[in-house]
XYZ file of C-alpha atoms in Angstrom:
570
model
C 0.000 0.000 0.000
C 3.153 2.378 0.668
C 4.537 3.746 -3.021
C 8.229 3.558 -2.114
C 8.832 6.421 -4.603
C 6.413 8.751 -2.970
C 7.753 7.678 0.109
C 11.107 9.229 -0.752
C 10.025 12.697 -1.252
C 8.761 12.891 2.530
C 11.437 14.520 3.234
C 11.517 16.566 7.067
C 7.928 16.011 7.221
C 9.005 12.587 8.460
C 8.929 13.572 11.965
C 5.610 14.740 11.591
C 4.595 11.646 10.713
C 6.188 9.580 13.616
C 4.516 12.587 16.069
C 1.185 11.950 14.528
C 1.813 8.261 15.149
C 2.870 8.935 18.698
C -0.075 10.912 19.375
C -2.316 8.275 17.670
C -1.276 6.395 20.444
C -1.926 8.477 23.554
C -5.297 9.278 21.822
C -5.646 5.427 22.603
C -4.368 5.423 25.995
C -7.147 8.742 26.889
C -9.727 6.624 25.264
C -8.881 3.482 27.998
C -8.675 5.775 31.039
C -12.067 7.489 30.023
C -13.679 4.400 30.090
C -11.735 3.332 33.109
C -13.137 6.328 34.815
C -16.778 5.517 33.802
C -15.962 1.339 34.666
C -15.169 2.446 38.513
C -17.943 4.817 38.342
C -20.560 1.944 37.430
C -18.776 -0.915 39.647
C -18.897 0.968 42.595
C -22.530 2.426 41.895
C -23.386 -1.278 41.626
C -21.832 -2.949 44.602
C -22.564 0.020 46.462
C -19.062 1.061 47.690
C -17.755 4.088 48.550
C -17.344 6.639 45.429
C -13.783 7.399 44.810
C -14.789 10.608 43.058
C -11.290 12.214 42.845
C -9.777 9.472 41.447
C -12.954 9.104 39.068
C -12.810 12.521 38.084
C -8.891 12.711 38.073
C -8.883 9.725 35.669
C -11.684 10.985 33.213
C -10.502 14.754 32.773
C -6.722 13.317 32.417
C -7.878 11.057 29.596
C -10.174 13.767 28.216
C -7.481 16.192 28.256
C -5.184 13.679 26.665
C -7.657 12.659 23.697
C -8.577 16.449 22.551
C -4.937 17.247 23.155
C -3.708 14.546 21.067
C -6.542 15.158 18.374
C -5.364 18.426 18.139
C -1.946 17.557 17.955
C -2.672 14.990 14.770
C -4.723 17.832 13.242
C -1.717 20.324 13.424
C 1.115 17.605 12.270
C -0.877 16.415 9.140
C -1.266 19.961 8.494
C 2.200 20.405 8.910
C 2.496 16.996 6.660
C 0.619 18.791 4.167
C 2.548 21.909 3.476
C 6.164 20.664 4.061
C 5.237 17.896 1.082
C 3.502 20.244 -1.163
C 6.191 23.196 -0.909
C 9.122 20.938 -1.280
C 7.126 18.433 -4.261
C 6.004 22.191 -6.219
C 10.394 23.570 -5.409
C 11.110 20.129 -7.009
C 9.126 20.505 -9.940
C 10.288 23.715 -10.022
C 13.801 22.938 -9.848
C 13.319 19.295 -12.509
C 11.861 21.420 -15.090
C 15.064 23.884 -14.543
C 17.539 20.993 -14.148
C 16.557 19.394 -17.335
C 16.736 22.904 -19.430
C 14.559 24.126 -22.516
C 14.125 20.336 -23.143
C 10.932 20.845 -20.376
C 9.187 22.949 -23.427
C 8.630 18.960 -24.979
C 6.110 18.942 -22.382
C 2.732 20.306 -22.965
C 1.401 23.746 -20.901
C -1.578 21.652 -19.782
C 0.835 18.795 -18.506
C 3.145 20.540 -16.380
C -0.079 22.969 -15.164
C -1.302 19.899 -13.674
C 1.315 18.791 -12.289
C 1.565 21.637 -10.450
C -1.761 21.773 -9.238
C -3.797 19.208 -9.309
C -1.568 16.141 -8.859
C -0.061 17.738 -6.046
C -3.142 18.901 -4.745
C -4.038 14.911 -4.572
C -1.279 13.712 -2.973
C -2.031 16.016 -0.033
C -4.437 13.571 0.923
C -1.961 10.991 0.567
C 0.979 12.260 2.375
C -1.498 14.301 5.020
C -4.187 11.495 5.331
C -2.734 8.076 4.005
C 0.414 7.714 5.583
C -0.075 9.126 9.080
C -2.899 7.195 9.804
C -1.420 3.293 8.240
C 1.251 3.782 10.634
C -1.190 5.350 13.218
C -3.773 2.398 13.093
C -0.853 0.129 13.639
C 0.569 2.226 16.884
C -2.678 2.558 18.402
C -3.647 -1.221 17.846
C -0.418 -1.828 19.719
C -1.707 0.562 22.377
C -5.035 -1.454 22.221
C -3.237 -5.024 22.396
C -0.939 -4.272 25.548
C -4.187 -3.070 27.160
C -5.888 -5.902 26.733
C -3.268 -8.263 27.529
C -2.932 -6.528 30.549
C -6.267 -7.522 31.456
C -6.519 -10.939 29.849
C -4.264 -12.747 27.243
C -7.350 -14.280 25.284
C -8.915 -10.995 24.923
C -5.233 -9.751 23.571
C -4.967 -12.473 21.330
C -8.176 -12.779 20.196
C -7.959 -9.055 19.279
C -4.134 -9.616 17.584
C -5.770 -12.617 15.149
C -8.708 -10.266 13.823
C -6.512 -6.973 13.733
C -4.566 -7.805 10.734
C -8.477 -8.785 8.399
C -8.778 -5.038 7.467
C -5.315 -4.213 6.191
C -4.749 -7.717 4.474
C -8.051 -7.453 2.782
C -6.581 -3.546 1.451
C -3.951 -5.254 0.516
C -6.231 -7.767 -1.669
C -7.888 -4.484 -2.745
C -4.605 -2.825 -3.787
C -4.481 -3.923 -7.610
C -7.968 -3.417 -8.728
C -8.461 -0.256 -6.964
C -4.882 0.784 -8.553
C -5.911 0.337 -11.747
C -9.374 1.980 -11.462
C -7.556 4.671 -9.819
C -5.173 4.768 -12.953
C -8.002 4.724 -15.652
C -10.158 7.445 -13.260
C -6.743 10.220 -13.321
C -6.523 9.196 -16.712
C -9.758 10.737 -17.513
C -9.311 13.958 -15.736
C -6.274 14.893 -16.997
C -7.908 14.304 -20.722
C -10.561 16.477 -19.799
C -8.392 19.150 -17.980
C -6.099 19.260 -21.366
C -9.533 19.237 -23.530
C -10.941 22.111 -21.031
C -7.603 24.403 -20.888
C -6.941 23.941 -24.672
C -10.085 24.820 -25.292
C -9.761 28.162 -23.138
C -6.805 29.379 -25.029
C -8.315 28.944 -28.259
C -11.656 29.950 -27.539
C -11.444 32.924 -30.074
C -10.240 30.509 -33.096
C -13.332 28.206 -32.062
C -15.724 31.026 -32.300
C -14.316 32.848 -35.672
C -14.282 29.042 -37.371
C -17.386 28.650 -35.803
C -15.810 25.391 -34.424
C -17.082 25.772 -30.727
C -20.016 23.342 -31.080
C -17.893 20.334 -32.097
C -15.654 21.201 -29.482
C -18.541 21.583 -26.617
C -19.558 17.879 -27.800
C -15.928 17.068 -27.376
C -15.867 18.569 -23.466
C -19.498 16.647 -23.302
C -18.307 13.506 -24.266
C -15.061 13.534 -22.297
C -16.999 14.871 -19.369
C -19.347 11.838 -19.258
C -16.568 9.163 -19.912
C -14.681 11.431 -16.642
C -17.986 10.687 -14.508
C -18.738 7.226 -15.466
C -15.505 6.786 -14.282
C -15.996 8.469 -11.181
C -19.295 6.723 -10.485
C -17.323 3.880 -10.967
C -14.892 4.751 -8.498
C -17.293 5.551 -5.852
C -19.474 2.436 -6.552
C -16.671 0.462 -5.757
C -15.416 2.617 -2.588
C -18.629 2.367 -0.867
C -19.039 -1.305 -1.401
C -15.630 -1.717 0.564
C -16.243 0.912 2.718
C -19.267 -1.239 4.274
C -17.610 -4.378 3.346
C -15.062 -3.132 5.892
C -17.159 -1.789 9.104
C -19.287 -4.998 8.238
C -15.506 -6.718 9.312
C -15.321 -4.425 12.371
C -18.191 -4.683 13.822
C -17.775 -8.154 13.259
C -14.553 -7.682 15.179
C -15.976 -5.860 18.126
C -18.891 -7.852 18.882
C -16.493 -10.929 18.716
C -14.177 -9.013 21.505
C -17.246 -7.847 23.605
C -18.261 -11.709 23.501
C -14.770 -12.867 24.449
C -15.046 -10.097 27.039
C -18.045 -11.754 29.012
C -17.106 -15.197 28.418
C -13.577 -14.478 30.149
C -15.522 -12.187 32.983
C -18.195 -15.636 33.196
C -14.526 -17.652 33.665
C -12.579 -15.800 36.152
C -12.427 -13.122 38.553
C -11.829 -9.713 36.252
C -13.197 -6.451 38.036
C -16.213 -5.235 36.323
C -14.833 -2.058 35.228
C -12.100 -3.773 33.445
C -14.746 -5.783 31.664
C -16.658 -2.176 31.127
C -13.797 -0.854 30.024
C -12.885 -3.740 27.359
C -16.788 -3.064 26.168
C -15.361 0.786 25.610
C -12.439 -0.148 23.869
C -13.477 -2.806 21.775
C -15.840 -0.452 20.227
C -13.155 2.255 19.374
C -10.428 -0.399 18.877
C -11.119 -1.334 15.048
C -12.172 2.717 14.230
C -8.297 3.096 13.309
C -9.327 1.019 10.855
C -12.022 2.277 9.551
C -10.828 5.509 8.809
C -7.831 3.783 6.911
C -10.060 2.344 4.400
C -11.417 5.529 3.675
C -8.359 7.303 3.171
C -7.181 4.657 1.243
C -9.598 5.063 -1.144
C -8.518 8.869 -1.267
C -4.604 7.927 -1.102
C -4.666 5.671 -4.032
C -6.142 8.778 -6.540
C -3.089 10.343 -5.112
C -0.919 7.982 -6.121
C -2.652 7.345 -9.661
C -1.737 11.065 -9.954
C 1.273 11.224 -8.280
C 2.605 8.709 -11.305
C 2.837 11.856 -13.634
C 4.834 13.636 -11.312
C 7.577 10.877 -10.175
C 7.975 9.772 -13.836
C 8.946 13.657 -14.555
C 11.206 13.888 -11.601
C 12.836 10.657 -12.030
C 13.855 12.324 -15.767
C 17.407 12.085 -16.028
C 19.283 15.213 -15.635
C 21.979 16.922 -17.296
C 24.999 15.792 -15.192
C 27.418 17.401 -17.744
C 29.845 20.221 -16.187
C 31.365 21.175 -19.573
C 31.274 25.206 -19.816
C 30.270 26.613 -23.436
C 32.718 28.550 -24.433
C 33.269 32.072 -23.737
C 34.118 33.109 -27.684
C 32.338 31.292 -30.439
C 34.835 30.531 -33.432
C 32.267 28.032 -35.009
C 28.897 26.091 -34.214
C 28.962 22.855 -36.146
C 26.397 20.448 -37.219
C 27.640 17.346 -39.095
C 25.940 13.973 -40.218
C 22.598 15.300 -37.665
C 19.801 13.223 -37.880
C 16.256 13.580 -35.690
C 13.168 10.705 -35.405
C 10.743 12.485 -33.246
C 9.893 9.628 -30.410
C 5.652 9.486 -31.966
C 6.979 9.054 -35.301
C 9.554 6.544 -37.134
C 9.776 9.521 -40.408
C 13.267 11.628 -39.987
C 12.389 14.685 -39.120
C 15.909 15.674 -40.110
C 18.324 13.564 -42.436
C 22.078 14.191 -42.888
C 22.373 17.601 -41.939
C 25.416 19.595 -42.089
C 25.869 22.851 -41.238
C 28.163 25.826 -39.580
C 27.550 28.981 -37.593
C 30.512 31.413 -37.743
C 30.863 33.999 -35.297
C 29.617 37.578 -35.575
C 27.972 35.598 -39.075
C 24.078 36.188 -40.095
C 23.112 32.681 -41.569
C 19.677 31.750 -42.743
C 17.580 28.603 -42.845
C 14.903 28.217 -45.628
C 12.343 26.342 -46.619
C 8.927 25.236 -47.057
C 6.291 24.459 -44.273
C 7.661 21.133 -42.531
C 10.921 20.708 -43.818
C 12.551 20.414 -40.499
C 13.696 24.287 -39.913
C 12.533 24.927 -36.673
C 13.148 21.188 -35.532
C 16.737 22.107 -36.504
C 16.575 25.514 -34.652
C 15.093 23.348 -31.138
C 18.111 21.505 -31.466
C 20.658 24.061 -32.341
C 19.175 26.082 -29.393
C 19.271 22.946 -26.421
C 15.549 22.819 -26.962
C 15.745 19.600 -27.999
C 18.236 16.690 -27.430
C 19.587 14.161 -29.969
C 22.760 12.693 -30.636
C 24.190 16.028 -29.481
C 27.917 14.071 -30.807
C 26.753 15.371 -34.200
C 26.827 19.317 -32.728
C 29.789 21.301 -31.378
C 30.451 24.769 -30.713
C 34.406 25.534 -31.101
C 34.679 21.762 -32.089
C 33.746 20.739 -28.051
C 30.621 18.296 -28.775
C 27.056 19.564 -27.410
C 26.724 16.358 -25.686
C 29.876 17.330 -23.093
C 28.386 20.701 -22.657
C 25.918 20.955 -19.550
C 22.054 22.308 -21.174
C 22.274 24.996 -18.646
C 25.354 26.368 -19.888
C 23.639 25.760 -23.742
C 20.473 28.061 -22.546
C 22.289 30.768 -21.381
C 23.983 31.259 -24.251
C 22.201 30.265 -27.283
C 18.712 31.825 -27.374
C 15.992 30.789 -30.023
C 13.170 33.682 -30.374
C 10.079 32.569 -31.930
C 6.979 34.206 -33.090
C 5.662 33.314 -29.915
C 7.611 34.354 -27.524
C 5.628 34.979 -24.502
C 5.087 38.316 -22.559
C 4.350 37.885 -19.221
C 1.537 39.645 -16.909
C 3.034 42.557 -14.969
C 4.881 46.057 -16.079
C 7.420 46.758 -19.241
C 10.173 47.451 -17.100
C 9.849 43.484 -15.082
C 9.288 41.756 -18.221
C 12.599 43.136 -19.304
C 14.429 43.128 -16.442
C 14.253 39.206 -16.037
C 17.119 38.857 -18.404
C 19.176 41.181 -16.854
C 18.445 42.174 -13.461
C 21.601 44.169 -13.710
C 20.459 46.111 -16.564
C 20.360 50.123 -16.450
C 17.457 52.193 -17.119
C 19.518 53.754 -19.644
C 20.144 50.634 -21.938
C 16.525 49.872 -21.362
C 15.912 53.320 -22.958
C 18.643 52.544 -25.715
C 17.277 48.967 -26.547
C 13.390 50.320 -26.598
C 13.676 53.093 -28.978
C 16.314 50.451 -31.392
C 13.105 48.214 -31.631
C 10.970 51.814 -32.027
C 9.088 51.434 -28.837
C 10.047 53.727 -26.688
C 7.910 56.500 -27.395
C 4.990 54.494 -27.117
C 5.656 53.182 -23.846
C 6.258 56.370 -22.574
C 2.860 57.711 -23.797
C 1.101 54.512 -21.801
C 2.536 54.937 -18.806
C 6.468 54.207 -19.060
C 8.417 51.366 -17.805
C 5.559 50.878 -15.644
C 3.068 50.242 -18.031
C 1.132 46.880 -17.227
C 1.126 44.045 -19.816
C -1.396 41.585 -19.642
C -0.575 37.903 -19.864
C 0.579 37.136 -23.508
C 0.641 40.777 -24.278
C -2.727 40.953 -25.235
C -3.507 45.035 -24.690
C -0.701 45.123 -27.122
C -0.022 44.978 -31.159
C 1.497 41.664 -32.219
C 4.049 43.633 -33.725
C 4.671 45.485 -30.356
C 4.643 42.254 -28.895
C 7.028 40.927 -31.180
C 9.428 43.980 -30.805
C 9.143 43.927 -27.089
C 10.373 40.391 -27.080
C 13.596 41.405 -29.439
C 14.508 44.362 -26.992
C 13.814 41.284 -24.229
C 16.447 39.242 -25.845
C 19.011 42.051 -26.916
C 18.935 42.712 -23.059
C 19.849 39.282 -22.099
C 23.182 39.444 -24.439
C 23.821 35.845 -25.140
C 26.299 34.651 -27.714
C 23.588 32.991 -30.428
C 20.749 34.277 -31.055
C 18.306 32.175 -33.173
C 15.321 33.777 -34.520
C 12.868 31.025 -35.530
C 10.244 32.325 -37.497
C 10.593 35.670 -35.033
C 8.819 37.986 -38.005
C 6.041 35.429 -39.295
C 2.466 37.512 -38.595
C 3.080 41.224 -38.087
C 3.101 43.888 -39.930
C 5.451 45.229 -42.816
C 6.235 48.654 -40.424
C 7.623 46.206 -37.499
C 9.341 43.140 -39.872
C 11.531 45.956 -41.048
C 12.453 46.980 -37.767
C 13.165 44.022 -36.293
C 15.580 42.724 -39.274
C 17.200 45.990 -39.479
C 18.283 45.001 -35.422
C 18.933 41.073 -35.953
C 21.482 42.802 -39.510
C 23.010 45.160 -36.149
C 23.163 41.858 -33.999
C 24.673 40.031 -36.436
C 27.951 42.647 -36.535
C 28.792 41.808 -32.487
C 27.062 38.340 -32.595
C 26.072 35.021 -34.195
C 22.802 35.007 -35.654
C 20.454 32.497 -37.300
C 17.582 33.338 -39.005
C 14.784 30.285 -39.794
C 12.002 31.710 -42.050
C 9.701 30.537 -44.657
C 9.598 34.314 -46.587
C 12.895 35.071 -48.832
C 12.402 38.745 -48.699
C 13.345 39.041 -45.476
C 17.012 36.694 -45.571
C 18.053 38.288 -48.962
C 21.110 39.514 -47.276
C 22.107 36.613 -45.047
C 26.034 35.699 -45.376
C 24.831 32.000 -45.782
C 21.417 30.380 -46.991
C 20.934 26.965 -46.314
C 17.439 25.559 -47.797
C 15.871 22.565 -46.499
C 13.567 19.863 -48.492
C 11.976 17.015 -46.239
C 14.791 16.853 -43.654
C 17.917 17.540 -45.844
C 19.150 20.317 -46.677
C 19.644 20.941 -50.789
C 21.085 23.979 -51.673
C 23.796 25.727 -49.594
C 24.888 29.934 -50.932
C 24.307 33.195 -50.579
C 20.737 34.844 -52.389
C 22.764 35.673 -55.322
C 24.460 32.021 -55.535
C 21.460 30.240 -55.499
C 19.216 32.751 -57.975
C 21.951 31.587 -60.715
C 21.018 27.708 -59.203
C 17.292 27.890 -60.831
C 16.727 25.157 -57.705
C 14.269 25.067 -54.879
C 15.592 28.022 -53.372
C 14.570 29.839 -56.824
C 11.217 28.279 -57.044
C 10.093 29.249 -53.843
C 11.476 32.832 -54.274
C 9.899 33.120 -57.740
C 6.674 31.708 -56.067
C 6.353 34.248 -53.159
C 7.598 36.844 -55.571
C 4.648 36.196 -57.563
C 1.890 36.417 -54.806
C 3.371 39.242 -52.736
C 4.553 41.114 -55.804
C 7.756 42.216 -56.252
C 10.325 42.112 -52.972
């Protein structure tokens, strides 16, 4: 029932545990001298002795005091449980998707969203429910046993034979509800991708008038989601009665033990009271552990997700890149996406000089930007095949890769908050001046200034802002952030003519300090790269500068010719 890899991200909170546990167990021994209390009370009420009422009172407000003290106690250290586990799971998460560098962008939005949230938000019930109280139910039914073998060993043993029915039959359990469990996350996190995919796009849905087949799609994945959960709770009430059918059982087969041991010998009647008391509390423990079990096991179902992304292996590589770029070589590179057995890129050679403005052409799905990804650390391969200053990718740690190779695309996203902290975060050394510089390069600054300055909010995405100004922003983001690479992956695809020109008028700048690469589909705007390489399925074909490859009549011509012909002349 214990998942030894959640069990190894417990971390300090283990001591919380073992103090829940421990106060589990005085809860136990309040319990026995409450009923002791109200055992004397009765005995000596019925053989009419003398009432011992401060001992009676002494014993019941001591065990009272003891019960809601150590009820309180278990409230505050599964609490405690709780937020130690979900702080230090959400820091790991934090620190995996860091650790393991732009590769983390394979995952989807939705994905690590949940992760985040929801999964974590299940296993609160495992690590805050679960696990304090299957170690508690085992401490107190100690507590329970040396009670009752105090008083009589049958009792004790009867007692230590039907103790061990519940968990066993959990155990039984563990495989069907596990897989139930399994198919029920499943589900939800279908319907949570469906729901939040469906949220970003909401706009596209309504202009294509698509959002009807998509509300069928949330409709249908919604019902298959409760089914599912029906299913679920079907089969956790069934146990749930299944199991206080087996405690009750228990008890009544402890009270009978009980009188036939008080029939046998000489046991004072508020010990036999008191065994009444405790035989009714003694199986509670659990009880309540079925419950939570039924609770935990979601957790874990969920919790799957999350230790499968953790346990990703990290980049263990200390190599530095290097501080000057003389070259950045690809040779012999070839890419299989893991969904698909078609290259995605076949054979590829290429080279990157420094303070050099190379391009990378072709039509839609040749394997540009899956090129760029790699190039950039966003995506790992036989990194053997890629070296920067002939020191191989694959001895280089990703970190190191990130911070110096940056890929803009036409998406690059603008955060929620002002101008000035969504261009700060790549250099929070950066002076207001440069800021200034940068901004009116990319012909922005005046119309920050009119909305408010550096101050200006942004909403998430950039959204009370031009795609074009969103666009620009994000160049004057990454001209901050100085790396030695910049790659600009289709960084001018949907804006307008006025901000195109301004941005490749910068990346031309860049490219006299810097190495640049420049992925696009449209030729007008890589006329006056040093090198054009032009891609075809996976390979590339044609390798020269514009002029070079006009006087080819190849693809490169074609598709200029082509574009020429619907935009009209460059």
């Amino acid at each position: 029932m214990l998942d030894k890899y959640l069990f190894q991200h417990v971390g300090k909170a283990k001591i919380y545990i073992v103090n829940s546990v421990i106060m589990m167990m005085m809860r136990v021994l309040g319990t026995a001298m409450i009923a002791l209390s109200f055992g004397l009370l009765i005995e000596q009420l019925y053989f009419a002795k003398e009432l011992s009422f401060l001992k009676i009172i002494s014993l019941f407000f001591v065990g009272l005091f003891v019960r809601v003290f150590s009820l309180y106690k278990v409230t505050k250290y599964q609490s405690n449980i709780i937020g130690e586990v979900k702080a230090k799971l959400r820091k790991k998460l934090i620190t995996k998707a860091m650790s393991i560098g732009p590769s983390c962008s394979e995952f989807s939005t939705s994905h690590l969203i949940t992760m985040g949230s929801d999964t974590i938000e299940q296993l609160e019930n495992y690590y805050g429910r679960f696990l304090p109280q299957y170690y508690g139910c085992y401490g107190a039914s100690l507590v329970t046993f040396v009670i009752f073998l105090c008083i009589d060993i049958r009792i004790a043993l009867l007692f230590l034979l039907l103790m061990p029915i519940i968990p066993l039959f959990l155990k039984l359990m563990l495989s069907i509800v596990g897989k139930m469990q399994k198919k029920y996350w499943g589900k939800y996190q279908d319907l949570a991708a469906l729901f939040l995919d469906s949220l970003q796009g909401i706009t596209t849905l309504k202009i294509f008038r698509a959002d009807k087949k998509r509300a069928e799609e949330l409709d249908k994945s919604s019902e298959d989601f409760r089914k599912q959960t029906m299913k679920i709770l079907a089969m956790q009430l069934n146990s749930i009665t299944l199991i206080e059918w087996i405690a009750y059982g228990s008890s009544i087969a402890c009270i009978l033990m009980s009188f036939y041991v008080f029939t046998k010998t000489n046991i004072a009647l508020s010990f036999l009271l008191m065994i009444l008391f405790l035989a009714m509390e003694a199986f509670r423990p659990m009880i309540t552990l079925t419950s939570s079990f039924h609770v935990a096991m979601t957790g874990v179902a969920a919790g799957k997700s999350l230790i499968e992304f953790l346990a990703l292996e990290e980049d263990t590589n200390d190599g530095e890149f290097p501080s000057e770029i003389k070259s950045i070589k690809a040779k012999n590179l070839s890419f299989v996406y893991p969904s698909s057995e078609k290259k995605a890129l076949d054979s590829i050679d290429i080279e990157v000089f420094n303070k050099g403005y190379v391009s990378i052409v072709g039509e839609s799905g040749c394997g540009k930007s899956t090129l760029a990804k790699i190039l950039s650390g966003h995506l790992r391969t036989n990194e053997a095949c890629i070296s920067v200053n002939d020191l191989a990718y694959s001895k280089i740690n990703s970190s190191s890769i990130a911070k110096n190779v940056l890929r803009i695309s036409h998406d690059a996203h603008i955060f929620e908050g002002s101008v000035y902290e969504n261009l700060v975060m790549a250099n929070e050394n950066i002076s207001k001046e440069e800021i200034k510089s940068v901004l009116e390069k990319v012909n922005l600054y005046k119309e920050i200034m009119s909305r408010g300055g550096l101050d200006m909010p942004l909403l998430s995405g950039g959204l009370n802002i031009s795609g074009g100004q969103r666009q620009r922003l994000a160049l004057a983001r990454a001209m901050l952030y100085k790396p030695l690479v910049y790659i600009f992956d289709e960084a001018t695809s949907n804006i307008d003519i006025e901000s195109e020109e301004i941005i490749l008028k910068n990346i031309k700048e860049l490219a006299k300090e810097k190495s640049v690469v420049m992925v696009s589909h449209r030729l007008s705007s890589i006329r006056d790269s040093d090198c054009i390489y032009v891609m075809h399925k996976g390979k590339i074909i044609e390798k020269a500068t514009h002029d070079a490859l006009m006087k080819l009549n190849g693809e490169y011509k074609r598709i200029y010719d082509a574009q020429s012909i619907l935009e009209g002349d460059f």
